[in-house]
PDB file of C-alpha atoms in Angstrom:
ATOM      1  CA  MET A 386     -15.268  13.948 -25.116  1.00 72.00           C
ATOM      2  CA  PRO A 387     -17.600  15.512 -22.503  1.00 85.00           C
ATOM      3  CA  PHE A 388     -16.414  18.380 -20.334  1.00 90.00           C
ATOM      4  CA  LYS A 389     -16.174  17.711 -16.588  1.00 92.00           C
ATOM      5  CA  ILE A 390     -17.507  20.864 -14.946  1.00 92.00           C
ATOM      6  CA  ASN A 391     -17.125  21.845 -11.293  1.00 92.00           C
ATOM      7  CA  ILE A 392     -19.432  24.591  -9.991  1.00 92.00           C
ATOM      8  CA  SER A 393     -18.301  26.307  -6.773  1.00 92.00           C
ATOM      9  CA  THR A 394     -20.722  28.305  -4.617  1.00 90.00           C
ATOM     10  CA  LYS A 395     -20.135  30.867  -1.872  1.00 89.00           C
ATOM     11  CA  ASP A 396     -21.034  28.377   0.875  1.00 87.00           C
ATOM     12  CA  GLY A 397     -18.013  26.261  -0.094  1.00 87.00           C
ATOM     13  CA  LYS A 398     -19.934  23.439  -1.769  1.00 89.00           C
ATOM     14  CA  THR A 399     -18.998  22.054  -5.198  1.00 90.00           C
ATOM     15  CA  TRP A 400     -21.474  20.626  -7.698  1.00 90.00           C
ATOM     16  CA  LYS A 401     -20.271  18.362 -10.497  1.00 91.00           C
ATOM     17  CA  LEU A 402     -21.750  17.609 -13.918  1.00 90.00           C
ATOM     18  CA  GLU A 403     -20.717  16.591 -17.429  1.00 89.00           C
ATOM     19  CA  SER A 404     -21.661  18.475 -20.600  1.00 88.00           C
ATOM     20  CA  GLU A 405     -21.020  17.930 -24.303  1.00 87.00           C
ATOM     21  CA  SER A 406     -22.175  21.400 -25.333  1.00 86.00           C
ATOM     22  CA  GLU A 407     -20.039  22.841 -28.140  1.00 87.00           C
ATOM     23  CA  SER A 408     -20.920  26.407 -27.150  1.00 88.00           C
ATOM     24  CA  ILE A 409     -18.287  26.195 -24.396  1.00 90.00           C
ATOM     25  CA  VAL A 410     -15.492  25.853 -26.971  1.00 90.00           C
ATOM     26  CA  GLY A 411     -13.942  29.245 -27.734  1.00 91.00           C
ATOM     27  CA  LYS A 412     -14.681  30.732 -24.326  1.00 91.00           C
ATOM     28  CA  ALA A 413     -11.708  32.138 -22.397  1.00 92.00           C
ATOM     29  CA  LEU A 414     -10.709  32.221 -18.749  1.00 92.00           C
ATOM     30  CA  GLY A 415     -12.138  35.206 -16.894  1.00 91.00           C
ATOM     31  CA  GLU A 416     -15.215  35.433 -19.139  1.00 92.00           C
ATOM     32  CA  LYS A 417     -18.802  34.889 -18.053  1.00 92.00           C
ATOM     33  CA  ILE A 418     -20.914  32.054 -19.414  1.00 92.00           C
ATOM     34  CA  GLN A 419     -24.671  31.507 -19.282  1.00 91.00           C
ATOM     35  CA  GLY A 420     -26.036  28.356 -17.677  1.00 90.00           C
ATOM     36  CA  SER A 421     -28.161  27.607 -20.726  1.00 89.00           C
ATOM     37  CA  ASP A 422     -24.934  27.203 -22.775  1.00 89.00           C
ATOM     38  CA  ILE A 423     -23.985  24.302 -20.494  1.00 90.00           C
ATOM     39  CA  SER A 424     -27.337  22.598 -19.837  1.00 87.00           C
ATOM     40  CA  ALA A 425     -31.034  23.369 -20.183  1.00 87.00           C
ATOM     41  CA  ASP A 426     -31.527  22.704 -16.459  1.00 87.00           C
ATOM     42  CA  LEU A 427     -29.191  25.618 -15.633  1.00 89.00           C
ATOM     43  CA  ALA A 428     -31.286  28.238 -17.437  1.00 88.00           C
ATOM     44  CA  GLY A 429     -31.124  31.613 -15.659  1.00 89.00           C
ATOM     45  CA  TYR A 430     -27.741  30.871 -14.072  1.00 91.00           C
ATOM     46  CA  GLU A 431     -24.579  32.838 -14.765  1.00 92.00           C
ATOM     47  CA  PHE A 432     -21.034  31.591 -14.097  1.00 93.00           C
ATOM     48  CA  HIS A 433     -17.485  32.914 -14.154  1.00 93.00           C
ATOM     49  CA  ILE A 434     -14.779  30.694 -15.770  1.00 93.00           C
ATOM     50  CA  ALA A 435     -12.024  30.453 -13.162  1.00 92.00           C
ATOM     51  CA  GLY A 436      -9.761  27.718 -14.555  1.00 91.00           C
ATOM     52  CA  ALA A 437      -9.397  24.687 -16.785  1.00 93.00           C
ATOM     53  CA  SER A 438      -7.031  21.823 -17.656  1.00 92.00           C
ATOM     54  CA  ASP A 439      -6.508  19.607 -20.703  1.00 90.00           C
ATOM     55  CA  ILE A 440      -6.478  15.838 -21.239  1.00 90.00           C
ATOM     56  CA  ALA A 441      -2.831  15.566 -20.101  1.00 89.00           C
ATOM     57  CA  GLY A 442      -3.392  17.642 -16.955  1.00 88.00           C
ATOM     58  CA  PHE A 443      -1.714  20.849 -18.181  1.00 89.00           C
ATOM     59  CA  PRO A 444      -3.536  23.920 -16.840  1.00 90.00           C
ATOM     60  CA  HIS A 445      -4.806  26.884 -18.840  1.00 92.00           C
ATOM     61  CA  LYS A 446      -3.089  30.193 -18.001  1.00 88.00           C
ATOM     62  CA  GLU A 447      -5.101  33.392 -18.204  1.00 85.00           C
ATOM     63  CA  THR A 448      -2.173  35.585 -19.312  1.00 84.00           C
ATOM     64  CA  GLU A 449      -1.384  33.425 -22.394  1.00 87.00           C
ATOM     65  CA  GLU A 450      -3.316  33.814 -25.643  1.00 88.00           C
ATOM     66  CA  GLY A 451      -4.808  30.965 -27.680  1.00 88.00           C
ATOM     67  CA  PRO A 452      -5.452  27.309 -26.821  1.00 87.00           C
ATOM     68  CA  GLN A 453      -1.962  25.973 -27.725  1.00 88.00           C
ATOM     69  CA  LEU A 454       0.624  24.420 -25.421  1.00 88.00           C
ATOM     70  CA  ARG A 455       3.476  26.718 -24.457  1.00 86.00           C
ATOM     71  CA  GLY A 456       6.578  26.658 -22.298  1.00 87.00           C
ATOM     72  CA  VAL A 457       6.459  29.681 -20.010  1.00 83.00           C
ATOM     73  CA  LEU A 458       9.190  30.947 -17.675  1.00 82.00           C
ATOM     74  CA  LEU A 459       7.632  31.428 -14.253  1.00 79.00           C
ATOM     75  CA  THR A 460       8.829  33.038 -11.025  1.00 77.00           C
ATOM     76  CA  LYS A 461       7.072  33.055  -7.657  1.00 72.00           C
ATOM     77  CA  GLY A 462       3.317  32.709  -7.797  1.00 67.00           C
ATOM     78  CA  TRP A 463       1.139  30.751 -10.212  1.00 71.00           C
ATOM     79  CA  GLY A 464       2.438  27.205 -10.849  1.00 64.00           C
ATOM     80  CA  MET A 465       5.372  27.557  -8.410  1.00 66.00           C
ATOM     81  CA  HIS A 466       5.356  25.821  -5.021  1.00 62.00           C
ATOM     82  CA  LYS A 467       7.531  27.362  -2.333  1.00 58.00           C
ATOM     83  CA  ARG A 468       7.114  24.331  -0.042  1.00 55.00           C
ATOM     84  CA  PRO A 469       7.344  20.646  -0.956  1.00 53.00           C
ATOM     85  CA  ARG A 470       4.036  18.824  -1.111  1.00 55.00           C
ATOM     86  CA  LYS A 471       5.224  15.959   1.113  1.00 58.00           C
ATOM     87  CA  GLU A 472       4.786  16.558   4.816  1.00 56.00           C
ATOM     88  CA  GLY A 473       7.703  16.414   7.178  1.00 59.00           C
ATOM     89  CA  LYS A 474      10.160  18.310   4.954  1.00 60.00           C
ATOM     90  CA  LYS A 475      11.626  21.717   5.671  1.00 63.00           C
ATOM     91  CA  PRO A 476      10.485  24.695   3.564  1.00 61.00           C
ATOM     92  CA  VAL A 477      12.601  25.322   0.488  1.00 61.00           C
ATOM     93  CA  GLY A 478      13.535  28.935  -0.232  1.00 64.00           C
ATOM     94  CA  THR A 479      13.750  30.199  -3.809  1.00 66.00           C
ATOM     95  CA  PRO A 480      16.907  32.179  -4.578  1.00 71.00           C
ATOM     96  CA  LYS A 481      16.697  35.707  -6.010  1.00 76.00           C
ATOM     97  CA  GLY A 482      16.065  35.760  -9.753  1.00 77.00           C
ATOM     98  CA  PHE A 483      15.067  32.080  -9.874  1.00 77.00           C
ATOM     99  CA  ARG A 484      12.844  31.121 -12.821  1.00 80.00           C
ATOM    100  CA  LYS A 485      11.483  27.798 -14.034  1.00 80.00           C
ATOM    101  CA  ARG A 486       9.963  26.758 -17.343  1.00 85.00           C
ATOM    102  CA  LYS A 487       6.475  25.240 -17.084  1.00 84.00           C
ATOM    103  CA  THR A 488       4.208  23.794 -19.771  1.00 86.00           C
ATOM    104  CA  CYS A 489       0.694  25.223 -19.918  1.00 87.00           C
ATOM    105  CA  ARG A 490      -2.066  26.088 -22.386  1.00 91.00           C
ATOM    106  CA  GLY A 491      -3.484  29.430 -23.343  1.00 90.00           C
ATOM    107  CA  LYS A 492      -6.656  30.857 -21.863  1.00 90.00           C
ATOM    108  CA  VAL A 493      -8.995  29.739 -24.677  1.00 92.00           C
ATOM    109  CA  ILE A 494     -10.975  26.516 -24.136  1.00 92.00           C
ATOM    110  CA  SER A 495     -10.618  23.964 -26.950  1.00 91.00           C
ATOM    111  CA  GLU A 496     -11.651  20.393 -27.791  1.00 90.00           C
ATOM    112  CA  LYS A 497      -8.653  19.107 -25.810  1.00 91.00           C
ATOM    113  CA  THR A 498      -9.902  20.715 -22.606  1.00 92.00           C
ATOM    114  CA  VAL A 499     -11.353  18.201 -20.159  1.00 92.00           C
ATOM    115  CA  GLN A 500     -12.010  19.958 -16.848  1.00 93.00           C
ATOM    116  CA  ILE A 501     -13.534  23.406 -16.337  1.00 93.00           C
ATOM    117  CA  ASN A 502     -13.911  25.210 -13.004  1.00 94.00           C
ATOM    118  CA  LEU A 503     -16.802  27.667 -12.670  1.00 93.00           C
ATOM    119  CA  ILE A 504     -17.816  30.105  -9.931  1.00 93.00           C
ATOM    120  CA  LEU A 505     -21.509  30.891  -9.408  1.00 92.00           C
ATOM    121  CA  GLU A 506     -22.344  34.535 -10.143  1.00 91.00           C
ATOM    122  CA  LYS A 507     -26.152  34.466 -10.482  1.00 89.00           C
ATOM    123  CA  SER A 508     -28.729  31.832  -9.498  1.00 88.00           C
ATOM    124  CA  GLY A 509     -31.723  30.716 -11.542  1.00 86.00           C
ATOM    125  CA  SER A 510     -35.294  29.753 -10.684  1.00 85.00           C
ATOM    126  CA  LYS A 511     -34.312  26.298  -9.392  1.00 87.00           C
ATOM    127  CA  THR A 512     -31.729  25.679  -6.742  1.00 87.00           C
ATOM    128  CA  LEU A 513     -28.715  23.491  -7.467  1.00 89.00           C
ATOM    129  CA  ALA A 514     -29.946  21.016  -4.844  1.00 86.00           C
ATOM    130  CA  GLU A 515     -33.127  20.524  -6.894  1.00 86.00           C
ATOM    131  CA  ILE A 516     -31.185  20.192 -10.147  1.00 87.00           C
ATOM    132  CA  PHE A 517     -28.697  17.689  -8.693  1.00 88.00           C
ATOM    133  CA  PRO A 518     -30.698  15.637  -6.144  1.00 84.00           C
ATOM    134  CA  GLU A 519     -28.190  12.761  -6.229  1.00 84.00           C
ATOM    135  CA  GLN A 520     -25.418  15.014  -4.907  1.00 82.00           C
ATOM    136  CA  ASN A 521     -27.670  16.299  -2.122  1.00 70.00           C
ATOM    137  CA  LYS A 522     -28.151  12.944  -0.374  1.00 70.00           C
ATOM    138  CA  ALA A 523     -27.380  12.417   3.278  1.00 59.00           C
ATOM    139  CA  LYS A 524     -24.121  10.822   4.247  1.00 61.00           C
ATOM    140  CA  GLU A 525     -23.914   7.031   4.357  1.00 60.00           C
ATOM    141  CA  PRO A 526     -22.495   6.644   7.910  1.00 56.00           C
ATOM    142  CA  GLU A 527     -25.872   7.703   9.382  1.00 52.00           C
ATOM    143  CA  LYS A 528     -27.618   4.891   7.490  1.00 54.00           C
ATOM    144  CA  LYS A 529     -25.125   2.377   8.772  1.00 54.00           C
ATOM    145  CA  GLU A 530     -25.856   3.386  12.377  1.00 57.00           C
ATOM    146  CA  GLU A 531     -29.602   2.913  11.789  1.00 58.00           C
ATOM    147  CA  ALA A 532     -29.010  -0.530  10.287  1.00 56.00           C
ATOM    148  CA  LEU A 533     -26.966  -1.544  13.310  1.00 60.00           C
ATOM    149  CA  ALA A 534     -29.751  -0.396  15.640  1.00 60.00           C
ATOM    150  CA  GLU A 535     -32.370  -2.467  13.783  1.00 62.00           C
ATOM    151  CA  THR A 536     -30.398  -5.708  13.797  1.00 62.00           C
ATOM    152  CA  PRO A 537     -31.532  -7.975  16.705  1.00 58.00           C
ATOM    153  CA  THR A 538     -28.961  -8.750  19.294  1.00 60.00           C
ATOM    154  CA  GLU A 539     -27.924 -12.379  19.390  1.00 61.00           C
ATOM    155  CA  ALA A 540     -28.317 -14.362  22.617  1.00 58.00           C
ATOM    156  CA  PRO A 541     -25.034 -15.134  24.323  1.00 59.00           C
ATOM    157  CA  LYS A 542     -23.750 -18.551  23.450  1.00 64.00           C
ATOM    158  CA  GLU A 543     -23.477 -21.096  26.272  1.00 65.00           C
ATOM    159  CA  LYS A 544     -19.995 -22.160  27.082  1.00 66.00           C
ATOM    160  CA  PRO A 545     -19.417 -25.921  26.661  1.00 66.00           C
ATOM    161  CA  GLU A 546     -18.785 -27.803  29.886  1.00 69.00           C
ATOM    162  CA  PRO A 547     -15.199 -28.918  30.250  1.00 67.00           C
ATOM    163  CA  THR A 548     -14.767 -32.676  29.741  1.00 72.00           C
ATOM    164  CA  PRO A 549     -13.059 -34.454  32.660  1.00 64.00           C
ATOM    165  CA  GLU A 550      -9.559 -35.507  31.869  1.00 65.00           C
ATOM    166  CA  PRO A 551      -8.850 -39.282  32.099  1.00 61.00           C
ATOM    167  CA  THR A 552      -7.020 -40.247  35.264  1.00 63.00           C
ATOM    168  CA  GLN A 553      -3.613 -41.700  34.646  1.00 63.00           C
ATOM    169  CA  GLU A 554      -2.784 -44.926  36.507  1.00 60.00           C
ATOM    170  CA  ALA A 555       0.336 -44.967  38.589  1.00 58.00           C
ATOM    171  CA  PRO A 556       3.105 -46.985  36.886  1.00 58.00           C
ATOM    172  CA  LYS A 557       3.591 -50.445  38.390  1.00 60.00           C
ATOM    173  CA  GLU A 558       6.888 -51.112  40.103  1.00 59.00           C
ATOM    174  CA  LYS A 559       8.957 -53.651  38.244  1.00 61.00           C
ATOM    175  CA  SER A 560      10.170 -56.646  40.279  1.00 60.00           C
ATOM    176  CA  PRO A 561      13.969 -56.846  40.437  1.00 61.00           C
ATOM    177  CA  GLU A 562      15.374 -59.366  38.013  1.00 66.00           C
ATOM    178  CA  PRO A 563      17.491 -62.204  39.521  1.00 62.00           C
ATOM    179  CA  GLU A 564      21.195 -61.698  39.175  1.00 69.00           C
ATOM    180  CA  PRO A 565      22.892 -64.219  36.838  1.00 66.00           C
ATOM    181  CA  ALA A 566      24.959 -66.950  38.561  1.00 65.00           C
ATOM    182  CA  PRO A 567      28.715 -66.452  38.267  1.00 63.00           C
ATOM    183  CA  LYS A 568      30.359 -68.615  35.633  1.00 67.00           C
ATOM    184  CA  PRO A 569      32.868 -71.262  36.969  1.00 63.00           C
ATOM    185  CA  THR A 570      36.406 -70.248  36.292  1.00 69.00           C
ATOM    186  CA  PRO A 571      38.287 -72.989  34.309  1.00 65.00           C
ATOM    187  CA  GLU A 572      41.270 -74.635  36.072  1.00 67.00           C
ATOM    188  CA  PRO A 573      44.602 -73.851  34.451  1.00 62.00           C
ATOM    189  CA  GLU A 574      46.056 -76.726  32.454  1.00 65.00           C
ATOM    190  CA  PRO A 575      49.448 -78.045  33.646  1.00 60.00           C
ATOM    191  CA  SER A 576      52.256 -76.798  31.491  1.00 62.00           C
ATOM    192  CA  PRO A 577      54.243 -79.579  29.709  1.00 59.00           C
ATOM    193  CA  GLU A 578      57.527 -80.534  31.352  1.00 60.00           C
ATOM    194  CA  LYS A 579      60.590 -79.417  29.539  1.00 60.00           C
ATOM    195  CA  PRO A 580      63.024 -82.205  28.624  1.00 60.00           C
ATOM    196  CA  GLU A 581      66.310 -82.100  30.487  1.00 62.00           C
ATOM    197  CA  PRO A 582      69.291 -81.290  28.272  1.00 60.00           C
ATOM    198  CA  GLU A 583      71.629 -84.224  27.541  1.00 62.00           C
ATOM    199  CA  PRO A 584      75.227 -83.845  28.768  1.00 59.00           C
ATOM    200  CA  ASN A 585      77.772 -83.210  26.012  1.00 60.00           C
ATOM    201  CA  PRO A 586      80.309 -86.042  25.623  1.00 56.00           C
ATOM    202  CA  GLU A 587      83.884 -85.097  26.435  1.00 58.00           C
ATOM    203  CA  PRO A 588      86.163 -85.160  23.435  1.00 58.00           C
ATOM    204  CA  VAL A 589      88.671 -88.074  23.360  1.00 55.00           C
ATOM    205  CA  LYS A 590      92.246 -86.920  23.288  1.00 57.00           C
ATOM    206  CA  GLU A 591      94.472 -88.850  20.877  1.00 58.00           C
ATOM    207  CA  GLU A 592      97.910 -89.735  22.094  1.00 55.00           C
ATOM    208  CA  LYS A 593     100.723 -88.668  19.895  1.00 54.00           C
ATOM    209  CA  LYS A 594     102.963 -91.503  18.690  1.00 51.00           C
ATOM    210  CA  GLU A 595     106.675 -91.048  19.196  1.00 47.00           C
TER     211      GLU A 595
END
């Protein structure tokens, strides 16, 4: 796996490159390395190894020996953040005697190291801008402004004339309908006469025989 190398200069600029050179393996943090050990284009350069990290993101610690992973008890300082990374939170104070165990690697660079940070100590015959012309290009926003200036301006579009709305005819008044003639009321039929009751015959009294 190639090493991802970041070269920092005094003017604050960072140059990036990848190298598969095996001569980097075995170097330790704090040591100096020649540019020719990294790439033939960097002949005459001299760098200082400032830091590194492995494939899992664990950093190398300069005070630990070897390339192995280790759990180290840390106090304030390296690897300890006094303030939370998220904005908007209040600062968190560390109590007295507080320690935390962190996983890190030793200071020796191995095959599992992925990223290496270098600081420029001595320059060579060529400048870094000549060695890395792709990273020395102008910013893209300036090109976009030039492209906008070259594009011809379009003529303003004519607004379509409004079409006249169709006039609505006034509703015709409906003629009043004739009222229906009243129906003739039927004459009441004469009620049938009730028959008169017949008089009851008086009972005949029988005379008693003496």
